[in-house]
Amino acid sequence: MSNEIFKVGFSTNDGAILEGHFGHCKKFALYTIEKGKAVNKEIIDAPEHTHGAFPKFMIEQKVNVVITGGMGQKAMDTLKAGKIEVILGASGKIEDILKAYLEGNLVSDGAVCAHEHHEHHGEHNCKH
């Protein structure tokens, strides 16, 4: 991983704090990682929220890893079919989560959401 160039995507509403549910975000924070360090950060608006739009958007953005709090099974399946690694259970500041990920200290809790959530806070915890 150290010499690899890849892109990590985070669900967010403000560009700084992770949005707990992938399908509820207004924006995505995309980080380009080169030699184990973030070399570029983009905050881009999420597409219109239609069925399957967000996973397809991540594939179009050439994201390699998606880190979020939780997501539905269909979104997870679409991302995995697009060869995107999915890490669930994260929460907090995106910069802190990215640091933990790059240090190898971020572990997915694998929590897939089985139904629609309107409030998702506190259900997922980042494991360090």
Coordinates of N, CA and C in Angstrom, one line a residue:
M1 N 0.8 -1.2 0.0 CA 0.0 0.0 0.0 C 0.9 1.3 0.0
S2 N 2.1 1.2 0.5 CA 2.9 2.4 0.7 C 3.2 3.2 -0.6
N3 N 3.4 2.5 -1.7 CA 3.8 3.2 -2.9 C 2.6 3.3 -3.9
E4 N 1.5 2.8 -3.5 CA 0.3 2.8 -4.3 C -0.3 4.2 -4.3
I5 N -0.9 4.5 -5.4 CA -1.8 5.7 -5.5 C -3.2 5.3 -5.6
F6 N -4.0 5.8 -4.6 CA -5.4 5.4 -4.6 C -6.3 6.5 -4.1
K7 N -7.6 6.3 -4.2 CA -8.5 7.4 -3.7 C -9.5 6.8 -2.7
V8 N -9.6 7.6 -1.6 CA -10.5 7.2 -0.5 C -11.7 8.2 -0.5
G9 N -12.9 7.7 -0.4 CA -14.1 8.6 -0.4 C -14.8 8.5 1.0
F10 N -15.3 9.6 1.5 CA -16.0 9.7 2.7 C -17.4 10.4 2.5
S11 N -18.4 9.9 3.1 CA -19.7 10.5 3.1 C -19.7 11.7 4.1
T12 N -20.2 12.9 3.7 CA -20.1 14.0 4.6 C -21.2 15.0 4.2
N13 N -21.5 16.0 5.1 CA -22.4 17.1 4.7 C -21.6 18.4 4.7
D14 N -20.5 18.5 5.5 CA -19.8 19.7 5.6 C -18.3 19.7 5.2
G15 N -17.9 18.5 4.7 CA -16.5 18.3 4.3 C -15.5 18.0 5.4
A16 N -16.0 18.1 6.7 CA -15.1 17.9 7.8 C -15.5 16.7 8.7
I17 N -16.8 16.5 8.9 CA -17.3 15.5 9.8 C -18.0 14.4 8.9
L18 N -17.7 13.1 9.2 CA -18.3 12.0 8.5 C -19.9 12.0 8.7
E19 N -20.6 11.8 7.6 CA -22.0 11.6 7.7 C -22.2 10.1 8.0
G20 N -23.0 9.8 9.1 CA -23.1 8.4 9.5 C -23.8 7.5 8.6
H21 N -24.5 7.9 7.6 CA -25.2 7.0 6.7 C -24.8 7.4 5.3
F22 N -24.2 6.5 4.5 CA -23.7 6.8 3.2 C -24.8 7.4 2.3
G23 N -26.0 6.9 2.4 CA -27.1 7.4 1.5 C -27.7 8.7 1.9
H24 N -27.3 9.2 3.0 CA -27.9 10.5 3.5 C -27.0 11.7 3.3
C25 N -25.8 11.5 2.8 CA -24.9 12.6 2.7 C -25.2 13.6 1.6
K26 N -24.7 14.8 1.7 CA -24.9 15.9 0.7 C -23.7 16.1 -0.1
K27 N -22.6 15.6 0.4 CA -21.3 15.7 -0.3 C -20.4 14.5 -0.1
F28 N -19.3 14.4 -0.8 CA -18.3 13.4 -0.6 C -17.0 14.1 -0.5
A29 N -16.2 13.7 0.4 CA -14.8 14.1 0.6 C -13.9 13.1 -0.1
L30 N -13.2 13.4 -1.1 CA -12.3 12.5 -1.8 C -10.9 12.8 -1.6
Y31 N -10.1 11.9 -1.1 CA -8.7 12.1 -0.8 C -7.9 11.2 -1.8
T32 N -6.9 11.8 -2.5 CA -6.0 11.0 -3.2 C -4.8 10.7 -2.3
I33 N -4.4 9.4 -2.2 CA -3.4 9.0 -1.3 C -2.2 8.5 -2.2
E34 N -1.0 9.0 -1.9 CA 0.2 8.6 -2.6 C 1.3 8.4 -1.6
K35 N 1.9 7.2 -1.7 CA 3.0 6.8 -0.8 C 2.6 7.0 0.7
G36 N 1.3 6.6 1.0 CA 0.8 6.6 2.3 C 0.4 8.0 2.9
K37 N 0.4 9.0 2.0 CA 0.0 10.3 2.5 C -1.1 11.0 1.6
A38 N -1.9 11.8 2.1 CA -2.9 12.5 1.3 C -2.3 13.6 0.6
V39 N -2.4 13.5 -0.8 CA -1.8 14.6 -1.6 C -2.8 15.5 -2.3
N40 N -4.1 15.1 -2.2 CA -5.1 16.0 -2.7 C -6.4 15.7 -2.0
K41 N -7.2 16.7 -1.8 CA -8.5 16.6 -1.2 C -9.5 17.4 -2.0
E42 N -10.7 16.7 -2.3 CA -11.7 17.4 -3.1 C -13.0 17.2 -2.3
I43 N -13.8 18.2 -2.2 CA -15.2 18.1 -1.7 C -16.1 18.3 -2.9
I44 N -16.9 17.2 -3.2 CA -17.8 17.3 -4.3 C -19.2 17.1 -3.9
D45 N -20.1 17.7 -4.5 CA -21.5 17.5 -4.2 C -22.0 16.1 -4.6
A46 N -22.8 15.5 -3.8 CA -23.4 14.2 -4.1 C -24.4 14.4 -5.3
P47 N -24.5 13.4 -6.1 CA -25.5 13.5 -7.2 C -26.9 13.4 -6.6
E48 N -27.9 13.6 -7.4 CA -29.3 13.5 -6.9 C -29.5 12.1 -6.3
H49 N -30.1 12.0 -5.2 CA -30.3 10.7 -4.5 C -31.4 9.9 -5.2
T50 N -31.0 9.1 -6.1 CA -31.9 8.1 -6.7 C -31.3 6.7 -6.4
H51 N -32.1 5.7 -6.6 CA -31.7 4.3 -6.2 C -30.4 4.0 -7.0
G52 N -29.3 3.7 -6.2 CA -28.1 3.2 -6.7 C -27.1 4.3 -7.2
A53 N -27.6 5.6 -7.1 CA -26.8 6.7 -7.6 C -25.5 6.9 -6.9
F54 N -25.4 6.8 -5.6 CA -24.2 7.1 -4.8 C -23.1 6.1 -5.1
P55 N -23.4 4.8 -5.0 CA -22.4 3.8 -5.4 C -21.8 4.0 -6.8
K56 N -22.7 4.2 -7.7 CA -22.3 4.4 -9.1 C -21.4 5.6 -9.2
F57 N -21.8 6.7 -8.5 CA -21.0 7.9 -8.5 C -19.6 7.7 -7.9
M58 N -19.4 6.9 -6.9 CA -18.1 6.5 -6.3 C -17.3 5.7 -7.4
I59 N -17.9 4.9 -8.1 CA -17.2 4.1 -9.1 C -16.8 5.1 -10.3
E60 N -17.6 6.0 -10.6 CA -17.3 7.0 -11.7 C -16.1 7.9 -11.3
Q61 N -16.1 8.2 -9.9 CA -15.0 9.0 -9.4 C -13.7 8.2 -9.2
K62 N -13.7 6.9 -9.6 CA -12.5 6.1 -9.5 C -12.0 6.0 -8.0
V63 N -13.0 5.9 -7.1 CA -12.7 5.7 -5.7 C -12.3 4.3 -5.4
N64 N -11.3 4.0 -4.6 CA -10.9 2.6 -4.3 C -11.4 2.1 -3.0
V65 N -11.6 3.1 -2.0 CA -12.1 2.8 -0.7 C -13.2 3.8 -0.3
V66 N -14.3 3.3 0.2 CA -15.3 4.1 0.8 C -15.3 3.9 2.3
I67 N -15.3 5.0 3.1 CA -15.3 4.9 4.5 C -16.6 5.7 5.0
T68 N -17.5 5.0 5.7 CA -18.7 5.6 6.2 C -19.2 5.0 7.5
G69 N -20.3 5.4 8.0 CA -20.9 4.8 9.2 C -21.6 3.6 8.8
G70 N -22.6 3.7 7.9 CA -23.4 2.5 7.5 C -24.0 2.8 6.2
M71 N -24.4 1.7 5.6 CA -25.1 1.7 4.3 C -25.9 0.5 4.1
G72 N -26.8 0.6 3.1 CA -27.6 -0.6 2.8 C -26.9 -1.7 2.0
Q73 N -27.5 -2.9 2.0 CA -26.8 -4.0 1.4 C -26.6 -3.8 -0.1
K74 N -27.6 -3.2 -0.8 CA -27.5 -3.0 -2.2 C -26.4 -2.1 -2.6
A75 N -26.2 -1.0 -1.8 CA -25.1 -0.1 -2.0 C -23.8 -0.8 -1.8
M76 N -23.7 -1.6 -0.7 CA -22.5 -2.4 -0.5 C -22.2 -3.3 -1.6
D77 N -23.2 -4.0 -2.1 CA -23.0 -5.0 -3.2 C -22.5 -4.3 -4.5
T78 N -23.1 -3.1 -4.8 CA -22.7 -2.3 -6.0 C -21.2 -1.9 -5.9
L79 N -20.9 -1.4 -4.7 CA -19.5 -0.9 -4.5 C -18.5 -2.1 -4.6
K80 N -18.8 -3.2 -4.0 CA -17.9 -4.3 -4.0 C -17.8 -4.9 -5.5
A81 N -18.9 -4.8 -6.2 CA -18.9 -5.3 -7.6 C -18.0 -4.4 -8.4
G82 N -17.9 -3.1 -8.0 CA -17.0 -2.1 -8.7 C -15.6 -2.2 -8.1
K83 N -15.3 -3.2 -7.4 CA -13.9 -3.4 -6.8 C -13.5 -2.3 -5.8
I84 N -14.5 -1.8 -5.1 CA -14.3 -0.8 -4.1 C -14.4 -1.4 -2.7
E85 N -13.3 -1.2 -1.9 CA -13.3 -1.7 -0.5 C -14.2 -0.8 0.3
V86 N -15.0 -1.4 1.2 CA -16.0 -0.6 2.0 C -15.6 -0.9 3.5
I87 N -15.5 0.3 4.2 CA -15.2 0.2 5.6 C -16.4 0.9 6.3
L88 N -17.1 0.1 7.2 CA -18.3 0.7 7.9 C -18.0 0.8 9.4
G89 N -18.8 1.6 10.0 CA -18.6 1.8 11.4 C -17.8 3.0 11.9
A90 N -17.4 3.8 10.9 CA -16.6 5.0 11.3 C -17.5 6.1 11.7
S91 N -16.9 7.0 12.5 CA -17.6 8.2 12.9 C -16.6 9.3 13.4
G92 N -17.0 10.6 13.3 CA -16.1 11.6 13.8 C -15.6 12.5 12.7
K93 N -14.4 13.1 12.9 CA -13.7 14.0 12.0 C -13.1 13.1 10.9
I94 N -13.3 13.5 9.6 CA -12.7 12.8 8.5 C -11.2 12.7 8.6
E95 N -10.6 13.8 8.9 CA -9.1 13.8 9.0 C -8.6 12.8 10.0
D96 N -9.3 12.7 11.1 CA -8.9 11.7 12.1 C -9.1 10.2 11.6
I97 N -10.2 10.0 10.9 CA -10.5 8.7 10.4 C -9.5 8.3 9.3
L98 N -9.2 9.3 8.5 CA -8.2 9.0 7.4 C -6.8 8.7 8.0
K99 N -6.4 9.4 9.0 CA -5.2 9.1 9.7 C -5.2 7.7 10.3
A100 N -6.2 7.3 10.9 CA -6.3 6.0 11.5 C -6.3 4.9 10.4
Y101 N -7.0 5.2 9.3 CA -7.0 4.3 8.1 C -5.5 4.1 7.6
L102 N -4.8 5.2 7.4 CA -3.5 5.1 6.8 C -2.5 4.5 7.7
E103 N -2.8 4.6 9.0 CA -1.9 3.9 10.0 C -2.3 2.4 10.2
G104 N -3.3 2.0 9.5 CA -3.8 0.6 9.6 C -4.6 0.3 10.9
N105 N -5.1 1.4 11.5 CA -5.9 1.2 12.8 C -7.4 1.4 12.6
L106 N -7.9 1.3 11.4 CA -9.3 1.4 11.2 C -9.8 0.1 10.8
V107 N -10.8 -0.4 11.5 CA -11.4 -1.8 11.2 C -12.9 -1.6 11.0
S108 N -13.3 -2.2 9.9 CA -14.8 -2.1 9.6 C -15.5 -3.0 10.6
D109 N -16.7 -2.5 11.0 CA -17.5 -3.3 11.9 C -18.5 -4.1 11.1
G110 N -18.5 -3.9 9.8 CA -19.4 -4.7 8.9 C -20.8 -4.5 9.0
A111 N -21.3 -3.4 9.7 CA -22.7 -3.2 10.0 C -23.4 -2.7 8.8
V112 N -24.2 -3.6 8.1 CA -25.0 -3.2 7.0 C -26.4 -2.8 7.5
C113 N -26.9 -1.8 7.0 CA -28.3 -1.4 7.4 C -29.3 -2.2 6.7
A114 N -30.2 -2.7 7.4 CA -31.2 -3.6 6.8 C -32.5 -2.9 6.4
H115 N -32.6 -1.6 6.8 CA -33.8 -0.9 6.5 C -33.5 0.6 6.4
E116 N -34.4 1.4 6.0 CA -34.2 2.9 5.9 C -34.1 3.5 7.3
H117 N -33.1 4.3 7.5 CA -32.9 5.0 8.8 C -33.1 6.5 8.5
H118 N -33.8 7.1 9.5 CA -33.9 8.6 9.4 C -32.9 9.2 10.3
E119 N -32.6 8.6 11.5 CA -31.6 9.1 12.4 C -30.7 7.9 12.6
H120 N -29.4 8.1 12.4 CA -28.5 7.0 12.4 C -27.3 7.2 13.5
H121 N -27.4 8.3 14.2 CA -26.3 8.7 15.1 C -26.2 7.7 16.2
G122 N -24.9 7.4 16.6 CA -24.7 6.6 17.7 C -24.8 5.1 17.5
E123 N -25.2 4.7 16.3 CA -25.3 3.3 16.1 C -24.0 2.6 15.6
H124 N -23.1 3.4 15.1 CA -21.8 2.9 14.6 C -20.7 3.5 15.4
N125 N -19.7 2.7 15.7 CA -18.5 3.3 16.4 C -17.3 2.9 15.6
C126 N -16.4 3.8 15.5 CA -15.1 3.6 14.9 C -14.2 2.7 15.8
K127 N -13.7 1.6 15.4 CA -12.8 0.8 16.2 C -11.4 1.1 15.9
H128 N -10.7 1.6 16.9 CA -9.3 1.9 16.8 C -8.5 0.9 17.6

